[in-house]
Short mmCIF file of C-alpha atoms and ligand atoms in Angstrom, two decimals:
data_model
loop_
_atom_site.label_atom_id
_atom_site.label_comp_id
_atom_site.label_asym_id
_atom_site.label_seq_id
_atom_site.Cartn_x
_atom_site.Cartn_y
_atom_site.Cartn_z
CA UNK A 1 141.70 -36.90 -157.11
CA UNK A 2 141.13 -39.50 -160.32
CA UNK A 3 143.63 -41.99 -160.25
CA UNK A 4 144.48 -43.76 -163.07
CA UNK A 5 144.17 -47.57 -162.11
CA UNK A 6 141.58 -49.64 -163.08
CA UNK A 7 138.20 -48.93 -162.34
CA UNK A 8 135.97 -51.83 -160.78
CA UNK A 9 133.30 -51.92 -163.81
CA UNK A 10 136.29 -52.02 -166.55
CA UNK A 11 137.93 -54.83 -164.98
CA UNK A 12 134.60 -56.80 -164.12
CA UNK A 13 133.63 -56.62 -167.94
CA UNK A 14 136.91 -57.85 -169.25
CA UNK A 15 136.48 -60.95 -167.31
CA UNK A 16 133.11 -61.56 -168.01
CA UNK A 17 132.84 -60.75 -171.67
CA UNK A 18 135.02 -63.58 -172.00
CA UNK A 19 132.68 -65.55 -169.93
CA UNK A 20 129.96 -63.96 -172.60
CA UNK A 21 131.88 -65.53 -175.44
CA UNK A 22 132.02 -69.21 -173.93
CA UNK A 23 129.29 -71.26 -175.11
CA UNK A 24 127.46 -72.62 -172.14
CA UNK A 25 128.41 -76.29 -171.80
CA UNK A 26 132.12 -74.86 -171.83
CA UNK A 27 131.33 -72.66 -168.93
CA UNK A 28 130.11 -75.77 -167.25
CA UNK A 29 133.13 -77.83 -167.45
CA UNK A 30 135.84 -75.11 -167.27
CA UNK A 31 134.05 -73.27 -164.35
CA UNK A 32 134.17 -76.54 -162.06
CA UNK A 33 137.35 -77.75 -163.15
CA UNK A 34 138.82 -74.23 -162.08
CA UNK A 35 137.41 -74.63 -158.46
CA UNK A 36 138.70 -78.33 -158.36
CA UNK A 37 142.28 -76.99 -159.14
CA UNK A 38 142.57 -74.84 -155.97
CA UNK A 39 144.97 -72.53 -157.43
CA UNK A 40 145.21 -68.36 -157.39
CA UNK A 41 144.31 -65.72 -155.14
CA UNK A 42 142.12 -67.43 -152.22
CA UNK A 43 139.33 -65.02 -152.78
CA UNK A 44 139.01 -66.28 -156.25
CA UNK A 45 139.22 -69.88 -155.38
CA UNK A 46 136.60 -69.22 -152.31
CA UNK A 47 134.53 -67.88 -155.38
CA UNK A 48 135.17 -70.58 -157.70
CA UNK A 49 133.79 -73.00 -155.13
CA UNK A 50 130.98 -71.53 -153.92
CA UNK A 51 129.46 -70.96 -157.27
CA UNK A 52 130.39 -74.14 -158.85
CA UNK A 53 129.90 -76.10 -155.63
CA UNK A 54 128.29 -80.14 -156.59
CA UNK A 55 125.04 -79.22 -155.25
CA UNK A 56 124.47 -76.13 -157.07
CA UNK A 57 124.54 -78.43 -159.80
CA UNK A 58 123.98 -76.83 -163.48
CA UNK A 59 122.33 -73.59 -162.36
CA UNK A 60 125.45 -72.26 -161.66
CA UNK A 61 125.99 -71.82 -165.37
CA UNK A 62 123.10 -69.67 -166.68
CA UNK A 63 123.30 -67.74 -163.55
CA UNK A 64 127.18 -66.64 -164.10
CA UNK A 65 126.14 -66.67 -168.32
CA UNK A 66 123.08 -64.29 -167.22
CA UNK A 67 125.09 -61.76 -165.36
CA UNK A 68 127.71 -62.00 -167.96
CA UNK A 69 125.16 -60.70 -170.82
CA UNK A 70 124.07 -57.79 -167.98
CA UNK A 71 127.37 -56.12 -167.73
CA UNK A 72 128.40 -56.81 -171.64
CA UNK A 73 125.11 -55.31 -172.67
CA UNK A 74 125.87 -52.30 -170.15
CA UNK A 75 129.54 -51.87 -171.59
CA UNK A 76 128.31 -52.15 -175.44
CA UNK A 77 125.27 -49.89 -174.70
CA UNK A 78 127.04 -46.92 -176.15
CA UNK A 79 128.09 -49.02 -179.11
CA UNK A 80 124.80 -49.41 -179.95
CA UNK A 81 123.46 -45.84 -179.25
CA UNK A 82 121.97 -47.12 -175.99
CA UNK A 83 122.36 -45.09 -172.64
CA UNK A 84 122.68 -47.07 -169.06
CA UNK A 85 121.05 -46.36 -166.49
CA UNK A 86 122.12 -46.69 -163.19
CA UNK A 87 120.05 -47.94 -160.59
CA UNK A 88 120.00 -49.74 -156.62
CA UNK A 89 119.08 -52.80 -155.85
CA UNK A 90 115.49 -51.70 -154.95
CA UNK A 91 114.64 -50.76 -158.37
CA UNK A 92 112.47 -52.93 -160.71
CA UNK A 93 115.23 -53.52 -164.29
CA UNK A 94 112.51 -54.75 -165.93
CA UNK A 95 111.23 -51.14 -166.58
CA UNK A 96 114.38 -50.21 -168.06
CA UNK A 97 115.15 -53.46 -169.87
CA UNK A 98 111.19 -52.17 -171.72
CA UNK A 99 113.11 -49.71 -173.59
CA UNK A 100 114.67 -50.20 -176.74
CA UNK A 101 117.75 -47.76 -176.20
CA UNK A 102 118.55 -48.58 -172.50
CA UNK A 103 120.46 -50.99 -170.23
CA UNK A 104 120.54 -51.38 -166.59
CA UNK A 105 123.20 -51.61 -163.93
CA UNK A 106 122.30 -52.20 -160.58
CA UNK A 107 125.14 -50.76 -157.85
CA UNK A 108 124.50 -53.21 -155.09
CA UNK A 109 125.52 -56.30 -157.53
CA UNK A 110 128.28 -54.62 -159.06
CA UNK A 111 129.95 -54.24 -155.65
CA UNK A 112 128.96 -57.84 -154.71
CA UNK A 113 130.76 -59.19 -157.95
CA UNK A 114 133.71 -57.22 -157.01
CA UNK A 115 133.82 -58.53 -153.38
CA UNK A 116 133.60 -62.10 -154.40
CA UNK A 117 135.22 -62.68 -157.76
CA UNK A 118 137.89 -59.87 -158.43
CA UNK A 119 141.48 -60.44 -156.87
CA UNK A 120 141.56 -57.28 -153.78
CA UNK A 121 137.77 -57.92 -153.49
CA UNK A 122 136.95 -54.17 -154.24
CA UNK A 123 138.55 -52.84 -151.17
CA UNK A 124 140.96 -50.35 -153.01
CA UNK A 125 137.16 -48.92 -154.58
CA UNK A 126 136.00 -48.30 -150.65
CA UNK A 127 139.24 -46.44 -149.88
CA UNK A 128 138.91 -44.68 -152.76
CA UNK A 129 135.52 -43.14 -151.76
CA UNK A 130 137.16 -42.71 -148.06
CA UNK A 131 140.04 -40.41 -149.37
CA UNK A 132 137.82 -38.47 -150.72
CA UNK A 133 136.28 -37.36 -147.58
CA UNK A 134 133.39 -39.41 -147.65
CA UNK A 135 132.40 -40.66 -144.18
CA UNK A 136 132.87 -44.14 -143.16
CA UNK A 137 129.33 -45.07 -142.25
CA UNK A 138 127.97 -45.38 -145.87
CA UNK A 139 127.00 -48.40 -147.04
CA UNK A 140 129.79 -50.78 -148.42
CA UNK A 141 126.75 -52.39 -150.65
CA UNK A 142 126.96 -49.15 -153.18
CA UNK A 143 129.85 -47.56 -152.11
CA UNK A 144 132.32 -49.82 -153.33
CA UNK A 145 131.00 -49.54 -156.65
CA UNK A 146 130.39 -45.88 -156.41
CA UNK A 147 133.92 -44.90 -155.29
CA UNK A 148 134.84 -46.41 -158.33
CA UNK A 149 133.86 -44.26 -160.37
CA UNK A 150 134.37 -41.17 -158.20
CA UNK A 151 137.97 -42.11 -157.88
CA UNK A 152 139.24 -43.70 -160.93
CA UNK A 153 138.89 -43.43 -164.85
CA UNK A 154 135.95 -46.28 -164.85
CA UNK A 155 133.00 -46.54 -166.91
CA UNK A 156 130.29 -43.71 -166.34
CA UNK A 157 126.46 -44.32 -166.76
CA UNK A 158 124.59 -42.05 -168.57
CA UNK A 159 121.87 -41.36 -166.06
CA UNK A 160 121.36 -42.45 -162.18
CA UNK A 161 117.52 -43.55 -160.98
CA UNK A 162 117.86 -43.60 -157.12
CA UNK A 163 114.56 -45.59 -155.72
CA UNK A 164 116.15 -45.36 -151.75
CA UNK A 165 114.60 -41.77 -151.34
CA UNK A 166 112.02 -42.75 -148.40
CA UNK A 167 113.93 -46.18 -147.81
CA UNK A 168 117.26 -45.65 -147.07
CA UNK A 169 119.41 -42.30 -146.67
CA UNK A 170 122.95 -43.48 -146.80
CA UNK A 171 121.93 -44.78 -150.26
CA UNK A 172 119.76 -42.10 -151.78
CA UNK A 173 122.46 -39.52 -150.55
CA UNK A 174 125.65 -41.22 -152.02
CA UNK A 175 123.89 -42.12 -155.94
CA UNK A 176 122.63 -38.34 -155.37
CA UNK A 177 126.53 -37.33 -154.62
CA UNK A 178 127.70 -39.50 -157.61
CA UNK A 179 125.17 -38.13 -160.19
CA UNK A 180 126.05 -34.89 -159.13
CA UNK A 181 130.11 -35.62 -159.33
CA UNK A 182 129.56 -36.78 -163.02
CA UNK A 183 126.83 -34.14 -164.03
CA UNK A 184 124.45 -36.54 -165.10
CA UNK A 185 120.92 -36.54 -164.93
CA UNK A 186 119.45 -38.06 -161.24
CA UNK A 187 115.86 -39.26 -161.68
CA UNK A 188 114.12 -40.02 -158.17
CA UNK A 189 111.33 -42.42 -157.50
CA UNK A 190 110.70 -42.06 -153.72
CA UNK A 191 108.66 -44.05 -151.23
CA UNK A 192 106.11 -42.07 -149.35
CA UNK A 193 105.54 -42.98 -145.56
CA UNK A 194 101.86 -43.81 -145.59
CA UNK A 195 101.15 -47.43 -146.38
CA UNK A 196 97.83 -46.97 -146.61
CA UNK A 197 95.92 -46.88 -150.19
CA UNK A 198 96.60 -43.27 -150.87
CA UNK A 199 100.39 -43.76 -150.34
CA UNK A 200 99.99 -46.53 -153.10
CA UNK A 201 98.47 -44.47 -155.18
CA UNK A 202 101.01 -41.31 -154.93
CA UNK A 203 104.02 -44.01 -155.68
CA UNK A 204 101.90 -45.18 -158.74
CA UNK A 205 101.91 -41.21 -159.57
CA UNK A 206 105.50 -40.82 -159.01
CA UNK A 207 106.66 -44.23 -161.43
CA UNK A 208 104.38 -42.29 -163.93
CA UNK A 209 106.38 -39.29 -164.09
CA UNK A 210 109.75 -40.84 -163.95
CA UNK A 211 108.77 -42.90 -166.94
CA UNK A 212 107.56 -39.86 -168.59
CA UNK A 213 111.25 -38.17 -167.79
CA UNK A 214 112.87 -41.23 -168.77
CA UNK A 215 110.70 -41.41 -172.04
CA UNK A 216 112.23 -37.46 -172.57
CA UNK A 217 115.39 -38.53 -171.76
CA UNK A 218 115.86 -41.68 -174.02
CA UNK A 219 113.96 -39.59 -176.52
CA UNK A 220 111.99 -43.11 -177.07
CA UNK A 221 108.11 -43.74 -176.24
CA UNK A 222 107.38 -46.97 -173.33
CA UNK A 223 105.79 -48.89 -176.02
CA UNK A 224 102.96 -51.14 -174.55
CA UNK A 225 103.78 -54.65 -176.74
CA UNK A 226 107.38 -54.27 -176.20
CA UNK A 227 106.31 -53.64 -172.11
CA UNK A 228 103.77 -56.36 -172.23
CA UNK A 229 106.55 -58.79 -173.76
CA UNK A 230 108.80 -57.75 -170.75
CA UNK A 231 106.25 -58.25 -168.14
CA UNK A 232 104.78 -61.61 -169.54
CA UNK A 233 108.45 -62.88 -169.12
CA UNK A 234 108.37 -61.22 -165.28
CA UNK A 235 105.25 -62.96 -165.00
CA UNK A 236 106.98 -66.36 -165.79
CA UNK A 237 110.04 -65.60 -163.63
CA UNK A 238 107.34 -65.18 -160.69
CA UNK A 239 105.79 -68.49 -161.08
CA UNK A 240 109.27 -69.77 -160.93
CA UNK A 241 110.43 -67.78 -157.38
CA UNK A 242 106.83 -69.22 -156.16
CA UNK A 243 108.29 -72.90 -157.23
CA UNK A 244 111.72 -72.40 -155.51
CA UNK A 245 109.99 -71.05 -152.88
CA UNK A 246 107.93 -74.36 -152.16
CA UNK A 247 110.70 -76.13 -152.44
CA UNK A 248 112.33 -74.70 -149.59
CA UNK A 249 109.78 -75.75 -147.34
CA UNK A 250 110.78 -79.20 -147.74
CA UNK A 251 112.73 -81.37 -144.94
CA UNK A 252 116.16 -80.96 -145.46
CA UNK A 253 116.20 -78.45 -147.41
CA UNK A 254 117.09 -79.38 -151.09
CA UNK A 255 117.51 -75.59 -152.28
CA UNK A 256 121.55 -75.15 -152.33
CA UNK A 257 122.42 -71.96 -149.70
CA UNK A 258 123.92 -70.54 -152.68
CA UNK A 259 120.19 -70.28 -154.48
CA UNK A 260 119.36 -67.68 -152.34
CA UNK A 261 122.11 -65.03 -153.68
CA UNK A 262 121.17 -66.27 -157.10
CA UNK A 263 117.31 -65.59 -156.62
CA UNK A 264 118.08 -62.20 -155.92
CA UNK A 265 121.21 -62.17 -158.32
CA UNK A 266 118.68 -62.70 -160.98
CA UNK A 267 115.83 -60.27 -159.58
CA UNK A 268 118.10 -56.99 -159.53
CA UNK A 269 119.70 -57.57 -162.87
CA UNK A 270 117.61 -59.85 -165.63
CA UNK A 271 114.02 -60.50 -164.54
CA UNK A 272 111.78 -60.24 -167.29
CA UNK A 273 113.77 -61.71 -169.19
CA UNK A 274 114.74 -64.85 -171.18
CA UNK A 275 118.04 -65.44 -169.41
CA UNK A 276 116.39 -64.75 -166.02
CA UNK A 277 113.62 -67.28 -166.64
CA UNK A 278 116.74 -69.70 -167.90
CA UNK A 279 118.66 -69.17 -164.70
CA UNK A 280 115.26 -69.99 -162.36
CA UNK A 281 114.32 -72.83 -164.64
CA UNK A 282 117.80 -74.51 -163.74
CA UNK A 283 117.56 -73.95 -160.02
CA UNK A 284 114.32 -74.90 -159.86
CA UNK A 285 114.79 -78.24 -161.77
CA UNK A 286 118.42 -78.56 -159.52
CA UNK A 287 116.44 -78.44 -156.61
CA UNK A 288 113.11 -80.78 -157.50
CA UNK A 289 115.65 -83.24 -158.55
CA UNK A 290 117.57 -83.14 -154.78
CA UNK A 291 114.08 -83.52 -153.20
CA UNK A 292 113.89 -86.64 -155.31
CA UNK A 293 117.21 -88.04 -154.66
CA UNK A 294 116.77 -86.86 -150.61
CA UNK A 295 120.30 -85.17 -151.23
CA UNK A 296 121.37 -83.10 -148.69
CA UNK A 297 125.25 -82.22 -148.48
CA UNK A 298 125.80 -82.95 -144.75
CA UNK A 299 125.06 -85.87 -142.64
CA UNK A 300 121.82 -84.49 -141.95
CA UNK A 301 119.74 -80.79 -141.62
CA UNK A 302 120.97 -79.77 -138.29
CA UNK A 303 119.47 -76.12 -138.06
CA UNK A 304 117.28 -74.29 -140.53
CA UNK A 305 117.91 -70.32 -140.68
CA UNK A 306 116.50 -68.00 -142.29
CA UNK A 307 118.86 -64.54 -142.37
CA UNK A 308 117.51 -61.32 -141.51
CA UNK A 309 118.65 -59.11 -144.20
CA UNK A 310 121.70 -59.07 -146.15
CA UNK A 311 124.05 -62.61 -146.05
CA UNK A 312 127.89 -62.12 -146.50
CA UNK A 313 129.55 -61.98 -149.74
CA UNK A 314 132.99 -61.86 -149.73
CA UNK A 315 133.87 -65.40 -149.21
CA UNK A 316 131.61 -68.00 -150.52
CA UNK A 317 133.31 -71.33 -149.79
CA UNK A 318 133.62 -69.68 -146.09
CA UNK A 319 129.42 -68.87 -145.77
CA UNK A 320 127.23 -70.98 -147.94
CA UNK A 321 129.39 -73.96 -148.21
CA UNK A 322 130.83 -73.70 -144.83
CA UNK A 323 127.50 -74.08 -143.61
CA UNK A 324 125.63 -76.42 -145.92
CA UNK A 325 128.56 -78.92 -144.38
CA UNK A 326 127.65 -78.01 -140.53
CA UNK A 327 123.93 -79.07 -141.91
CA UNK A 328 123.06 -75.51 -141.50
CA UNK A 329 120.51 -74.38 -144.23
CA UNK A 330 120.39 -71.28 -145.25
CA UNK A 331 117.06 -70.51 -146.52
CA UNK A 332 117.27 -67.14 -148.19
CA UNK A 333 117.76 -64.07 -146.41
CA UNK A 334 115.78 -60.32 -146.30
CA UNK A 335 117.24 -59.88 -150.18
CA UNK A 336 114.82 -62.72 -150.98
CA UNK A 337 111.66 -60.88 -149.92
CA UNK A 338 110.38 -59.00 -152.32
CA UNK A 339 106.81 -60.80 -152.93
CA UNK A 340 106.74 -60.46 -156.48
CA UNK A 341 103.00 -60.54 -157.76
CA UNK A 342 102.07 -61.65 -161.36
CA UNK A 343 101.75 -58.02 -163.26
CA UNK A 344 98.19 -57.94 -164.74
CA UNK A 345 99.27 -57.13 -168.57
CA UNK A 346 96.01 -56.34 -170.56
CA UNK A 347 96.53 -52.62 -170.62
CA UNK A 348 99.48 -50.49 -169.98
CA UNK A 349 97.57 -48.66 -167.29
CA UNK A 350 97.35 -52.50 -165.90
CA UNK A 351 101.26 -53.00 -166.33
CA UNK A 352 102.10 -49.63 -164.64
CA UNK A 353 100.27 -50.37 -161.84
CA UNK A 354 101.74 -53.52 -161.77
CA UNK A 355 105.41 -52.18 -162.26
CA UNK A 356 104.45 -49.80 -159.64
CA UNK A 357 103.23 -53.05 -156.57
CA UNK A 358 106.64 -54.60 -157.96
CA UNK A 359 109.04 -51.35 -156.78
CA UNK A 360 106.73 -51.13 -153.82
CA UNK A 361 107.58 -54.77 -152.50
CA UNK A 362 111.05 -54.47 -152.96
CA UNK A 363 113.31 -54.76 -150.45
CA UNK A 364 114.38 -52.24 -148.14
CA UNK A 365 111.39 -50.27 -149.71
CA UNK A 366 108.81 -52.43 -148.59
CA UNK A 367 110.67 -53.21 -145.24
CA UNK A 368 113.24 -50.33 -144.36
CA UNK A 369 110.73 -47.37 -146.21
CA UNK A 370 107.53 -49.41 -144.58
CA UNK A 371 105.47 -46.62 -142.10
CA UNK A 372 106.56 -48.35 -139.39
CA UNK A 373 109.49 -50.26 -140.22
CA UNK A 374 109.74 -52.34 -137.25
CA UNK A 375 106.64 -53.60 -138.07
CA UNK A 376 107.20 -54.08 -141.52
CA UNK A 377 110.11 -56.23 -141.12
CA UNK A 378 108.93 -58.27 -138.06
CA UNK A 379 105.94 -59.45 -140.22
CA UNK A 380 107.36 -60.02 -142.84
CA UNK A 381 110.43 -62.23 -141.31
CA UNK A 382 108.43 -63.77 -138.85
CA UNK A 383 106.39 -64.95 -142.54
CA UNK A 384 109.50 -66.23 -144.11
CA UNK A 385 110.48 -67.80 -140.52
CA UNK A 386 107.24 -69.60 -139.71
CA UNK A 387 106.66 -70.91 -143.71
CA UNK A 388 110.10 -72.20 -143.79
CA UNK A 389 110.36 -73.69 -140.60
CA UNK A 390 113.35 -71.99 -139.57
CA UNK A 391 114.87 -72.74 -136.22
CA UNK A 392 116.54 -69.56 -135.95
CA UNK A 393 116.80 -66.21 -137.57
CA UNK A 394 120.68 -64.57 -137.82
CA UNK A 395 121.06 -61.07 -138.68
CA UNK A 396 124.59 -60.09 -140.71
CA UNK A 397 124.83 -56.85 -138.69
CA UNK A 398 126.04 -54.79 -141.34
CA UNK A 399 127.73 -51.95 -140.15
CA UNK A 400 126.39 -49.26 -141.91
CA UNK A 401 123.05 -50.08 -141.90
CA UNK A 402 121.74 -48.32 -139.14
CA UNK A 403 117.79 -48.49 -139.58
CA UNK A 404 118.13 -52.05 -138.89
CA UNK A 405 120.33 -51.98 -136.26
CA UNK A 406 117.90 -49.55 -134.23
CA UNK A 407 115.12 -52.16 -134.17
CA UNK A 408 116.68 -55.23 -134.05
CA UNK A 409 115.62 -55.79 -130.73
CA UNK A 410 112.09 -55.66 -131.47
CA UNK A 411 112.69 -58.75 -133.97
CA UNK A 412 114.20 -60.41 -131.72
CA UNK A 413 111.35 -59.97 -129.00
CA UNK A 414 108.64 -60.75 -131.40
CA UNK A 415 110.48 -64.26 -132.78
CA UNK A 416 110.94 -65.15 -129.79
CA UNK A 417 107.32 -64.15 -128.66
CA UNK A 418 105.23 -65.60 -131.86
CA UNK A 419 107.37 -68.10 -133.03
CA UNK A 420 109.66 -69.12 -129.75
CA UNK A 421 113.07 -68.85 -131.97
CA UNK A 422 116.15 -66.88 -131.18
CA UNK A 423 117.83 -64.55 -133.06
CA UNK A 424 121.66 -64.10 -133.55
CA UNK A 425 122.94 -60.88 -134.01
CA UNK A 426 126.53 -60.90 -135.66
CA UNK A 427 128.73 -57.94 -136.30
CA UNK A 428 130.07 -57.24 -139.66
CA UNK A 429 130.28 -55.55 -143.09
CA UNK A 430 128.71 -57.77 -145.79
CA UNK A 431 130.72 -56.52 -148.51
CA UNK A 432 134.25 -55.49 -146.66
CA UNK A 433 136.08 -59.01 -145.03
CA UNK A 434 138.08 -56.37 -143.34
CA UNK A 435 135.48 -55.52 -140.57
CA UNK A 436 135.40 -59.75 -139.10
CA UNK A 437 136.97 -62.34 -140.24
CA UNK A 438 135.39 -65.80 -141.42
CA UNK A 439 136.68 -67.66 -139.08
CA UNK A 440 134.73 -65.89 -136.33
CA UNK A 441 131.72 -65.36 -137.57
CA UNK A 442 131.40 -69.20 -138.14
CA UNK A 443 132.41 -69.73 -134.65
CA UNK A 444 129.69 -67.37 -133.63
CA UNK A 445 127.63 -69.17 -136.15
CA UNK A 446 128.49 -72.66 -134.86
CA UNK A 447 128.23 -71.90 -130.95
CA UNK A 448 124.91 -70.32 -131.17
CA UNK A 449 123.33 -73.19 -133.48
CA UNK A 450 125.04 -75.60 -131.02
CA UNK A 451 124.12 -73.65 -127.43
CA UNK A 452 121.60 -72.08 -128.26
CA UNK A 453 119.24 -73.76 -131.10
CA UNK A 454 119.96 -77.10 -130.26
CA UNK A 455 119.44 -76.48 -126.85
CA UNK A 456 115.68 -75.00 -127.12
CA UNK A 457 115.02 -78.02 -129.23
CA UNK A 458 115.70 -80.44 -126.14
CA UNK A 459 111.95 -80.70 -124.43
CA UNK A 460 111.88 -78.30 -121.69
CA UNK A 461 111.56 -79.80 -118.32
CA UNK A 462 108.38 -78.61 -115.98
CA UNK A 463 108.56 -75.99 -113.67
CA UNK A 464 107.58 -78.33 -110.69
CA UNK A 465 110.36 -80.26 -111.95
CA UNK A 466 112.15 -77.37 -112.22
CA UNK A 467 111.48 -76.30 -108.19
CA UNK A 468 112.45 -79.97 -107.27
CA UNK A 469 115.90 -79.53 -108.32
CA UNK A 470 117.96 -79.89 -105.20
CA UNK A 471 120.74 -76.95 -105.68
CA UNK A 472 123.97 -77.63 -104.12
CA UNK A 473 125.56 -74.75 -102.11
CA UNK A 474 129.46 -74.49 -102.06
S1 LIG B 501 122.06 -52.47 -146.42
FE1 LIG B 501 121.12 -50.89 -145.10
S2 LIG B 501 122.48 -49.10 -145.33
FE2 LIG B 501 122.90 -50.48 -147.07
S3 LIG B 501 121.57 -49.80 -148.74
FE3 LIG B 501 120.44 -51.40 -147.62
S4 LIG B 501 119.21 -50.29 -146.07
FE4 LIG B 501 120.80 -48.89 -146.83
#
């Protein structure tokens, strides 16, 4: 049944369009005045706070202007004669944003928006898609945005590319069910299970015939210079993940928490392009300029963690700020690793191929589609772990997503194996508060930095001292 209340994309845009209107400077003094005021619905002033937090400094800004300019673009598309394209998080924009007559939308950040910054945090969206019918394991990440527009007037796209085929069911399945719902065209690009050479070279085959469909589809040729333009831009915003990435190594940490949702903020919506490159030029120059000043917002670092795979993103002030004043850094999470490479751009057989390694090494397709994913996503967090001198991994436990859940274990034997850290395993939805509250999953948070990291950080007595121990029967 379509209901006639207010669809999660409509109400989104009429916020941020007037965010789009503000010049800049005004967004940074209104935006932190707002969070100083305390006042409104708590999720808003959780959101208020966590974006326009001191230490996020002046990135916060471009970041919020960025993703302003991504859903006004979407929402004037037809305006303009432009179709949108709808795509998950694991898709490479910059493709689409290399045509003159599309825009993208990415599901995954739409639904994160709504959790943090609209009042009822998307929730009514979710039980939308469950009224329908649809069953309660799919993943709150796309759903939320997705039962939008299966159960309300909202805006439609004009086309769906699902990139999950191969990487992740619950997601291909439910953008399949939605294309289907709206009768619009569904293109696929999937990942094939071989991640040897020839499976490389079958996904580079498949991106060529999706751009060929989306070529018909547009009724507009890929044109190489306005491509090459795109990926030089790309190539710029790579240099500048590489900087923020070296940064983080650093002792305390002088990357905000909050950095890491922006990173990937900027990756699934605007890289390639001159507002992305704005948004990493200001959190990279942010974060150079805390290593300088030795700023750190607690007392001192007390545990560096690196999360497993998605963070949580319904309360802001509650995660990232919460822990940046426990001294707990949070340096990125699975979101973060997607290994960008600079695109080689002298030919457009060059900048497919390129376009191609960049959908490969997204995430959840290079992890959760790898051939063997446990493997996959052991190296690759045990990479992030050991580079950033983490003291601990924590995985979100995100209900739905069950891939991860089935081989958690085996992360957890091999950081404790290669690198000798623990991992935490929490239980919750990263885009629903409903499933556990703040409040515990700090305490978990807190308890297992305090009883657990700490603790392995204390030298570790002999086991001849061990034996000596005189135990003391009662
Ligand atoms: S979080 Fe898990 S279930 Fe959700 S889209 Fe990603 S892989 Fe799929």
């Amino acid at each position: 049944m379509i209901r006639q209340s207010r669809g999660l994309f409509d109400r989104l845009s009429l916020q941020l369009a007037v965010v789009n209107k503000l010049p800049a400077p005004v967004v940074g003094k209104v935006g932190p005045f707002l969070a100083s005021l305390k006042v409104g619905p708590p999720e808003i002033q959780s959101a208020l706070a966590g974006l326009f937090s001191p230490q996020a400094g002046e990135a916060a800004t471009p970041f919020i202007k960025m993703i302003a300019k991504w859903v006004v673009n979407a929402r004037n598309a037809a305006g303009q004669g432009k179709k949108v394209i709808l795509v998950p998080f694991n898709f490479p924009t910059e493709l689409i944003h290399a045509f003159e007559s599309a825009e993208p939308l990415t599901s995954e950040v739409l639904s994160t928006l709504a959790a943090s910054c609209l009042v009822g945090q998307g929730e009514e969206y979710w039980d939308m898609a469950m009224a329908m019918g649809m069953p309660d394991h799919l993943c709150s990440a796309n759903t939320i945005e997705l039962g939008s527009m299966l159960g309300c007037r909202d805006f439609h796209p004009q086309a769906i590319i699902s990139s999950a085929p191969g990487g992740c069911d619950v997601n291909a399945k439910m953008h399949e069910f939605v294309a289907h719902v709206l009768n619009i065209p569904h293109f696929f690009l999937q990942k094939p299970p071989d991640d040897t050479g020839r499976g490389r070279e079958r996904y580079t085959v498949y991106l060529q015939h999706l751009i060929r469909k989306l070529e018909v589809f547009l009724g507009e040729e890929l044109r190489e210079d306005k491509l090459r333009s795109v990926l030089e831009k790309a190539n710029r915003c790579t240099e500048l993940h590489y900087e923020l990435f070296d940064l983080q190594k650093a002792v305390p940490c002088p990357v905000p928490n909050i950095f890491s949702l922006f990173l990937y903020g900027t990756r699934f919506t605007m890289w390639g392009t001159d507002e992305g490159i704005k948004t990493l030029e200001a959190m990279v120059r942010v974060s150079k300029r805390r290593l300088a000043q030795k700023a750190y917002p607690a007392a001192k670092e007390v545990a560096r963690c690196v999360w497993a795979y998605t963070s949580y993103y319904w309360d802001f002030c509650g995660f990232f700020n919460w822990m940046e004043e426990q001294g707990y850094s949070h340096l990125g999470d699975g979101l973060d690793l997607y290994f960008p490479s600079p695109v080689d751009t002298s030919s457009m057989d060059s900048m497919i191929d390129g376009l191609a390694g960049a959908a490969w090494n997204m995430p959840m397709s290079r992890q959760v589609g790898a051939e063997s994913m446990s493997r996959a996503w052991t190296e690759d967090m045990v990479f992030a772990a050991k580079t950033l001198k983490a003291d601990c991994v924590i995985y979100c436990g995100h209900h739905s997503c069950k891939q991860t859940w089935s081989v958690v274990s085996i992360l957890r034997n091999e950081l404790e194996k290669r690198l000798g850290i623990p991992l935490l395993v929490l239980q919750g939805d990263s885009w629903i508060k409903r499933m556990t509250p703040i409040g515990v999953l700090q305490q978990e948070i807190d308890e297992f930095v305090k009883n657990v990291v700490l603790h392995k950080a204390l030298p570790r007595r002999s086991i001849k001292k061990r034996r000596q121990r005189k135990w003391v029967t009662v």
